[in-house]
PDB file of N, CA and C and ligand atoms in Angstrom:
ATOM      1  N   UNK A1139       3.107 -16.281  22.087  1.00  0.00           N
ATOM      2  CA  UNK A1139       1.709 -16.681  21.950  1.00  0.00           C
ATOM      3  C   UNK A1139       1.244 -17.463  23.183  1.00  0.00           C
ATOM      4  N   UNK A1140      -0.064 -17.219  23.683  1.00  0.00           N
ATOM      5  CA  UNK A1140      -0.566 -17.831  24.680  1.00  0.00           C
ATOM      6  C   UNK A1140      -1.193 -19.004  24.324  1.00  0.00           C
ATOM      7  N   UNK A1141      -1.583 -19.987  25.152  1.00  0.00           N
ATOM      8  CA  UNK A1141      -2.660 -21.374  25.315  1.00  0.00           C
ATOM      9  C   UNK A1141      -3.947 -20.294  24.919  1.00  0.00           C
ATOM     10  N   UNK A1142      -4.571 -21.097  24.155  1.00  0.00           N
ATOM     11  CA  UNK A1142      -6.093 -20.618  23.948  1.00  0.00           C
ATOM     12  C   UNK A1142      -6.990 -20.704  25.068  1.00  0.00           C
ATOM     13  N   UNK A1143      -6.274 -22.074  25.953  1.00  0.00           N
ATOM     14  CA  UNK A1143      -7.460 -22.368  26.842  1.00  0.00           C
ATOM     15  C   UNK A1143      -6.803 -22.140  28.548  1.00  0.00           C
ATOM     16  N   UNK A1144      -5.570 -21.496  28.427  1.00  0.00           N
ATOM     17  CA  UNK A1144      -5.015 -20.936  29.926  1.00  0.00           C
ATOM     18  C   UNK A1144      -4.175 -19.914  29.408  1.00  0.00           C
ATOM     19  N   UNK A1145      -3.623 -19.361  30.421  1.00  0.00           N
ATOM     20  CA  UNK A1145      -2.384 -18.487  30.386  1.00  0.00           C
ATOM     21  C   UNK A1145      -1.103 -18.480  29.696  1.00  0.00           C
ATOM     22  N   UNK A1146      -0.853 -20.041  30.002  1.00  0.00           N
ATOM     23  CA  UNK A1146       0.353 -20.567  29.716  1.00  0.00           C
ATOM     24  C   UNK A1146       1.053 -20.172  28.378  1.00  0.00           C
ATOM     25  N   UNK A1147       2.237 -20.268  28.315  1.00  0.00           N
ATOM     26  CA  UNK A1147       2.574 -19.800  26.993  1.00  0.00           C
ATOM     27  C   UNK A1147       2.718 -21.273  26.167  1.00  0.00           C
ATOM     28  N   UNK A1148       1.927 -20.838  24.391  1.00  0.00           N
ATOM     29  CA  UNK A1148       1.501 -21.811  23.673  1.00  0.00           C
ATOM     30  C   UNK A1148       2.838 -22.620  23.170  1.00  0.00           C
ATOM     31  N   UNK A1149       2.214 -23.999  22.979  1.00  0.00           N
ATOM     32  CA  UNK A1149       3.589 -24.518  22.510  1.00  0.00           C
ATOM     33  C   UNK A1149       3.031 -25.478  20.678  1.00  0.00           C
ATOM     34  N   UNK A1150       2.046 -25.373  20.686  1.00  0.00           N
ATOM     35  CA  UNK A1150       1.492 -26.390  19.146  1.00  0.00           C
ATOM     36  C   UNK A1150       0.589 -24.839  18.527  1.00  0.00           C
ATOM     37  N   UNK A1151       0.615 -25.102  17.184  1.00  0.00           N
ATOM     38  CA  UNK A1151      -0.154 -23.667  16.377  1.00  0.00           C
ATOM     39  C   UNK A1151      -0.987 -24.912  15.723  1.00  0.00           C
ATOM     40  N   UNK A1152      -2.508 -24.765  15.761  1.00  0.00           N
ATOM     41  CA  UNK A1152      -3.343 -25.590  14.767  1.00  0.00           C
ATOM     42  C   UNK A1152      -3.377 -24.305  13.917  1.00  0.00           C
ATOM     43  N   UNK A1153      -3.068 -24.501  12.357  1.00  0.00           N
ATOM     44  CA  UNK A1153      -3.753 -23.811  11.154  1.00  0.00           C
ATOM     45  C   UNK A1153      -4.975 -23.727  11.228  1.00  0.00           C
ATOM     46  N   UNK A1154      -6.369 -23.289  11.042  1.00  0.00           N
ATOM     47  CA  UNK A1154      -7.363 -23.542  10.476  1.00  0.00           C
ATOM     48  C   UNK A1154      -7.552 -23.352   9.038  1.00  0.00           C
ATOM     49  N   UNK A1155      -7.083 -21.721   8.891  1.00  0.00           N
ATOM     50  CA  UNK A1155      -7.055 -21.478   7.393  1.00  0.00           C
ATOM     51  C   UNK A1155      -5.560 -20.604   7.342  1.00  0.00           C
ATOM     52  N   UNK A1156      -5.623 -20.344   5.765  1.00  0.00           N
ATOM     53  CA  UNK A1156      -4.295 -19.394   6.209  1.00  0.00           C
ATOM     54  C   UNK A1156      -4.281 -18.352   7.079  1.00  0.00           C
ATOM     55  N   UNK A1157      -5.103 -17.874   7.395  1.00  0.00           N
ATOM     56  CA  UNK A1157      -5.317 -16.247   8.725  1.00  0.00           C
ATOM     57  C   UNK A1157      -5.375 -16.908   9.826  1.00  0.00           C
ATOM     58  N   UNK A1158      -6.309 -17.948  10.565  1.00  0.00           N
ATOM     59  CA  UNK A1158      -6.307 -17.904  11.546  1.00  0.00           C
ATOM     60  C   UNK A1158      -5.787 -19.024  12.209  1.00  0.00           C
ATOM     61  N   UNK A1159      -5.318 -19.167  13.212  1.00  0.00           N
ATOM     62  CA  UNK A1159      -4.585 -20.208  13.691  1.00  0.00           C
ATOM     63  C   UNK A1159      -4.872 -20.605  15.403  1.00  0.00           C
ATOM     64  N   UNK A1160      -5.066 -21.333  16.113  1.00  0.00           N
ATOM     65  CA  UNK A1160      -5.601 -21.455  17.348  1.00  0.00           C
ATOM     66  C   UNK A1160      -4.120 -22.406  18.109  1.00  0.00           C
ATOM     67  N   UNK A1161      -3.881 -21.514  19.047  1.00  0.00           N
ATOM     68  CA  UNK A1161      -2.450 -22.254  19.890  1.00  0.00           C
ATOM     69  C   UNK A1161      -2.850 -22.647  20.845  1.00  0.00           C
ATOM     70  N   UNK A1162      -2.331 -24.291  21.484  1.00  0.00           N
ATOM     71  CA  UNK A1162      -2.520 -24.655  22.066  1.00  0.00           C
ATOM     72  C   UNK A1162      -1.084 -25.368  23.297  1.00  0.00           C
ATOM     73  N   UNK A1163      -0.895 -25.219  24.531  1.00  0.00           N
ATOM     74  CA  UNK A1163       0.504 -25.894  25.246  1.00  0.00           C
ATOM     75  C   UNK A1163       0.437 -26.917  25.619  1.00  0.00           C
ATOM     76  N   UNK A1164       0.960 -27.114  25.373  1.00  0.00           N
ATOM     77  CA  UNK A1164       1.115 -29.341  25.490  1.00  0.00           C
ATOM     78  C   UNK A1164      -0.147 -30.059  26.357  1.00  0.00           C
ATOM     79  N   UNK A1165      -0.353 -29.145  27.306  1.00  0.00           N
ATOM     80  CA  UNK A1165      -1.503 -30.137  28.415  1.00  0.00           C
ATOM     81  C   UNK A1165      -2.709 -29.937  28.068  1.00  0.00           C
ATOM     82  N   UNK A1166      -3.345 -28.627  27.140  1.00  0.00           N
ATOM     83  CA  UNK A1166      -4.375 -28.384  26.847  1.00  0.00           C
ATOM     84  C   UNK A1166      -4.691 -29.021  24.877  1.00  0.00           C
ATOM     85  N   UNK A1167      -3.432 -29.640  24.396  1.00  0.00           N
ATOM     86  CA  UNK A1167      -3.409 -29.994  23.362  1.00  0.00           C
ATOM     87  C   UNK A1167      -4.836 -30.670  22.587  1.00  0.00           C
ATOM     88  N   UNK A1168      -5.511 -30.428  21.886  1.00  0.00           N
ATOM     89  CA  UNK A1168      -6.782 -31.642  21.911  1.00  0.00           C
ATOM     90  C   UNK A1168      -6.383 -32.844  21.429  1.00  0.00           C
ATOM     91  N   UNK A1169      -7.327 -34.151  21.696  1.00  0.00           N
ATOM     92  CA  UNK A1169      -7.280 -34.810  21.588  1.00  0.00           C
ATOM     93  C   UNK A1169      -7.089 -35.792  19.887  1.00  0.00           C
ATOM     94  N   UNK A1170      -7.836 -34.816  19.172  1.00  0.00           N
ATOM     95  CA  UNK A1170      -8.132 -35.093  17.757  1.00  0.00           C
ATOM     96  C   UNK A1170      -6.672 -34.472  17.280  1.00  0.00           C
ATOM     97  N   UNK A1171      -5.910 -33.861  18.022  1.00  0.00           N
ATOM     98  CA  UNK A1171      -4.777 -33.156  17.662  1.00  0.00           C
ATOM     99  C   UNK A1171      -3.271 -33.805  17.210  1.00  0.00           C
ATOM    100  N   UNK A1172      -3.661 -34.749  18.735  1.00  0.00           N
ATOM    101  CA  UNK A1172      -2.519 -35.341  18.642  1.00  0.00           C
ATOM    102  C   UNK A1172      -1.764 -36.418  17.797  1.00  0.00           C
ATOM    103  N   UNK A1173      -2.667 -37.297  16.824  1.00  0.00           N
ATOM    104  CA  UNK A1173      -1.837 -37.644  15.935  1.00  0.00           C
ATOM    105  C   UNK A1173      -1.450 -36.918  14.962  1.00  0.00           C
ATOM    106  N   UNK A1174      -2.110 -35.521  14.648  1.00  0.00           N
ATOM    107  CA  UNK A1174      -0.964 -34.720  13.938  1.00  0.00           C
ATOM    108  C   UNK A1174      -0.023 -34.153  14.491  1.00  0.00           C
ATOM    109  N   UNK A1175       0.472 -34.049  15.840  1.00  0.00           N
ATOM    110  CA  UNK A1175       1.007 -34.066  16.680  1.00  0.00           C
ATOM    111  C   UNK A1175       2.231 -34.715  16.436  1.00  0.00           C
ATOM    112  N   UNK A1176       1.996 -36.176  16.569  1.00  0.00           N
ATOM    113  CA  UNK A1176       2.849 -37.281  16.622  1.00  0.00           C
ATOM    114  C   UNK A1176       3.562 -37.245  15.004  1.00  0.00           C
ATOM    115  N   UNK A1177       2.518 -36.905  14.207  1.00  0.00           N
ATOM    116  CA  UNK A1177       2.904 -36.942  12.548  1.00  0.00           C
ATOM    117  C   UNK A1177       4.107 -35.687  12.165  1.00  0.00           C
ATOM    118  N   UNK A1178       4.147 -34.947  13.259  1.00  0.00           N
ATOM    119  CA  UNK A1178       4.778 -33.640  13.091  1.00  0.00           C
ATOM    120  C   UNK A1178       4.298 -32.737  11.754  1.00  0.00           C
ATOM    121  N   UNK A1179       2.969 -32.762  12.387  1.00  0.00           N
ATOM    122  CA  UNK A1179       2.574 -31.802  11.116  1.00  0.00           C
ATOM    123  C   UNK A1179       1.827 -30.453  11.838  1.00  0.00           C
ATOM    124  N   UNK A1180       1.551 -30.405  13.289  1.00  0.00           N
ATOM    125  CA  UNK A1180       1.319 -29.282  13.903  1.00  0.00           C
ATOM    126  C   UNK A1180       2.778 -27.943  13.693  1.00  0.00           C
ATOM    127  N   UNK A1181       2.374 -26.809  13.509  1.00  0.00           N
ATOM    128  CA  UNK A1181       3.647 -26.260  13.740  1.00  0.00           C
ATOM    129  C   UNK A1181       3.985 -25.560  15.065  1.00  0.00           C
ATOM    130  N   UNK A1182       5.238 -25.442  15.333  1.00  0.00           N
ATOM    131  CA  UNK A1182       5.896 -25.883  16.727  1.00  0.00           C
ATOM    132  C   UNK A1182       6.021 -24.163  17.026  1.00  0.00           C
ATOM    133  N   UNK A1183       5.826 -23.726  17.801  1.00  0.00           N
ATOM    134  CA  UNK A1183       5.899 -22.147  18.562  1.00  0.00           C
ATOM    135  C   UNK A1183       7.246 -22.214  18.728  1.00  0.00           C
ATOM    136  N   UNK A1184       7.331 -20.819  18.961  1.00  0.00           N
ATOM    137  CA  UNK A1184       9.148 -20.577  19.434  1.00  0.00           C
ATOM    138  C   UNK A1184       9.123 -20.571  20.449  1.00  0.00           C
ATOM    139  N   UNK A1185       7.930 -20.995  21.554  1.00  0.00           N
ATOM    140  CA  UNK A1185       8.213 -21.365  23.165  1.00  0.00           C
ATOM    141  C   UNK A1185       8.665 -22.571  22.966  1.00  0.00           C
ATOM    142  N   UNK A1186       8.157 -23.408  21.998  1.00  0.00           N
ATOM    143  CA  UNK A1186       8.427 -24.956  22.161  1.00  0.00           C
ATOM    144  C   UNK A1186      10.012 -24.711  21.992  1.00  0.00           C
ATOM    145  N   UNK A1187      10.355 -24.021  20.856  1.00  0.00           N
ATOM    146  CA  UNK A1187      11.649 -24.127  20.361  1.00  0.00           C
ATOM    147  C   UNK A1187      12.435 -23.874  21.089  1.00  0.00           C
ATOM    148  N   UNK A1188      12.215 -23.127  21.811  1.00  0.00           N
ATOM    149  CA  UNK A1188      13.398 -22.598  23.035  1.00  0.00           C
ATOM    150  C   UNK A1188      13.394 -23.371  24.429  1.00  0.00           C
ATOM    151  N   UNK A1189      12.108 -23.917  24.705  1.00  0.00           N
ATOM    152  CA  UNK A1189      12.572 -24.970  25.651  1.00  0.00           C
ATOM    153  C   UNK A1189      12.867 -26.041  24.987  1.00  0.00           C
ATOM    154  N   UNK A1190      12.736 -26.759  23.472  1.00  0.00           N
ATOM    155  CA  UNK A1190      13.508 -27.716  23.351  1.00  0.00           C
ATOM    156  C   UNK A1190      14.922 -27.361  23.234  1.00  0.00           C
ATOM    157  N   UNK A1191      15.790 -26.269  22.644  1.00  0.00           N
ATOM    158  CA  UNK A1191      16.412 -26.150  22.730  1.00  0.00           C
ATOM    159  C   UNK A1191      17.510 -26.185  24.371  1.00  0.00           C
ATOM    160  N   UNK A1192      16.950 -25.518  25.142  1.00  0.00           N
ATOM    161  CA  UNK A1192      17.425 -25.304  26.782  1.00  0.00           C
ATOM    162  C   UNK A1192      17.551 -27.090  27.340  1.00  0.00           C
ATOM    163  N   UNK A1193      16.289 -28.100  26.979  1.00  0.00           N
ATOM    164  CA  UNK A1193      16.514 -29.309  26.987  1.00  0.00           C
ATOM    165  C   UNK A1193      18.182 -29.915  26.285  1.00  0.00           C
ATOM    166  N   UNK A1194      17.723 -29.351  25.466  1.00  0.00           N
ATOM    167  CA  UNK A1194      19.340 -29.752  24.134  1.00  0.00           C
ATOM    168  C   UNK A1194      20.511 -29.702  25.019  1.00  0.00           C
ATOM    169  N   UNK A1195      20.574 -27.748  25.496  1.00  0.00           N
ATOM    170  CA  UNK A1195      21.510 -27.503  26.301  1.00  0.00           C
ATOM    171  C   UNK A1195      21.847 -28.186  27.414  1.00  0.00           C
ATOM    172  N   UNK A1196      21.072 -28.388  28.322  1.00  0.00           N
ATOM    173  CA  UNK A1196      21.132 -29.113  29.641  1.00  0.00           C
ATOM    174  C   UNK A1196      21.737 -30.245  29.261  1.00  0.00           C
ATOM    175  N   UNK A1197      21.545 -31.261  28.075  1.00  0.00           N
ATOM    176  CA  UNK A1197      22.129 -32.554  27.804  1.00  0.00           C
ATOM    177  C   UNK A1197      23.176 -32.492  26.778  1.00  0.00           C
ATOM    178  N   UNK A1198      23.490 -31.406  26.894  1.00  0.00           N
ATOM    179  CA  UNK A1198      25.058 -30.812  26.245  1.00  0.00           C
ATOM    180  C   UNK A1198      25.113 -32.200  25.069  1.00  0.00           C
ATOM    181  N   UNK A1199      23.622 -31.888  24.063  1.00  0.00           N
ATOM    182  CA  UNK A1199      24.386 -32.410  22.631  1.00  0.00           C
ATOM    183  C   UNK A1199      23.884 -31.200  21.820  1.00  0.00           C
ATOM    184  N   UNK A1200      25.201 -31.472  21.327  1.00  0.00           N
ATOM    185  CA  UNK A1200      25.612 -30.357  19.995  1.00  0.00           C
ATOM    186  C   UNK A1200      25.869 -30.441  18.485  1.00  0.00           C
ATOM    187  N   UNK A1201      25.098 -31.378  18.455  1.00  0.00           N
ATOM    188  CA  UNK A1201      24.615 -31.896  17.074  1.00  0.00           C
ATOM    189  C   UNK A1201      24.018 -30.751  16.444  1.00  0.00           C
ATOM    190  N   UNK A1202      24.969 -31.168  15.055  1.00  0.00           N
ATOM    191  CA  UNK A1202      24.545 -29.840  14.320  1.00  0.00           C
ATOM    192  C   UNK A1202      23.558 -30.385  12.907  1.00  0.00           C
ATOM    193  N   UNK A1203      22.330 -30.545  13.204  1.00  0.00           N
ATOM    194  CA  UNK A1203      21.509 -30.889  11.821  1.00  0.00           C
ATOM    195  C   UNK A1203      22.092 -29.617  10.359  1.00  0.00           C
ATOM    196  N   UNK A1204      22.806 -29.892   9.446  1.00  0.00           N
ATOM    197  CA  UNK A1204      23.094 -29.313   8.474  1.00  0.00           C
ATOM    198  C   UNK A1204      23.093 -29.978   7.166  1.00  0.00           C
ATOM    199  N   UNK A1205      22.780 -31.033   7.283  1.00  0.00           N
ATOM    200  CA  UNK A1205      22.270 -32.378   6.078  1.00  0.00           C
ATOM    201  C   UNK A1205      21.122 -32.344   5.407  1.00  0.00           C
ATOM    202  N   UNK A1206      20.374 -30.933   5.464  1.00  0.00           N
ATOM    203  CA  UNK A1206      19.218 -30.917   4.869  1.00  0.00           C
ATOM    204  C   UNK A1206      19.556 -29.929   3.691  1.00  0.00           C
ATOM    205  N   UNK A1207      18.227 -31.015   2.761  1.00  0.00           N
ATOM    206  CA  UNK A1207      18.739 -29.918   1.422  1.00  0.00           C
ATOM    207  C   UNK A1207      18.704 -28.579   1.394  1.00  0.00           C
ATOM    208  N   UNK A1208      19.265 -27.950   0.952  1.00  0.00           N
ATOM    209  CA  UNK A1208      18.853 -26.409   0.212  1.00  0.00           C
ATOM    210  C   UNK A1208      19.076 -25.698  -0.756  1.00  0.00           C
ATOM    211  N   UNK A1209      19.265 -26.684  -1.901  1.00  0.00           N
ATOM    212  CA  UNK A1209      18.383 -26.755  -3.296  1.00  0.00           C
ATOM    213  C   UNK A1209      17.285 -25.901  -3.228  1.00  0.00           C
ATOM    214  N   UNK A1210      17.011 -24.963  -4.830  1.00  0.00           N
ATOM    215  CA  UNK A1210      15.917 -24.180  -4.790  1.00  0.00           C
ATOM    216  C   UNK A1210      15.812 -23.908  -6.226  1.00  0.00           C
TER     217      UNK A1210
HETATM  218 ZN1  LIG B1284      -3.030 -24.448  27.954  1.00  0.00          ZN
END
């Protein structure tokens, strides 16, 4: 997915409704955005995911989050 407002590839998904969704990459993020941002309630693109991940890698931790429920 691209930035709505450049090229760049998107890294935050705003919901509007369930269909449509407007992506935005970190520098073009809006302003009204960012404390849901901070709240972690934007959802995160798989560009984000893969450069956080490559971050992860580079700092060789290998922490394995597996402590979450999965109860159903
Ligand atoms: Zn952008």
């Amino acid at each position: 997915m691209k930035c709505a407002n450049c090229p760049n590839d998107a890294m935050y998904v705003y919901r509007i409704t369930k269909t449509e969704s407007v992506y935005y990459c970190g520098k073009d993020l809006p302003s009204f955005l960012e404390d849901r941002r901070k709240a972690g309630l934007l959802n995160i693109t798989e560009a984000f995911t893969e450069a956080k991940e490559e971050v992860v890698e580079t700092l060789s931790i290998t922490k394995k989050k597996t402590d979450k429920k999965t109860e159903e």
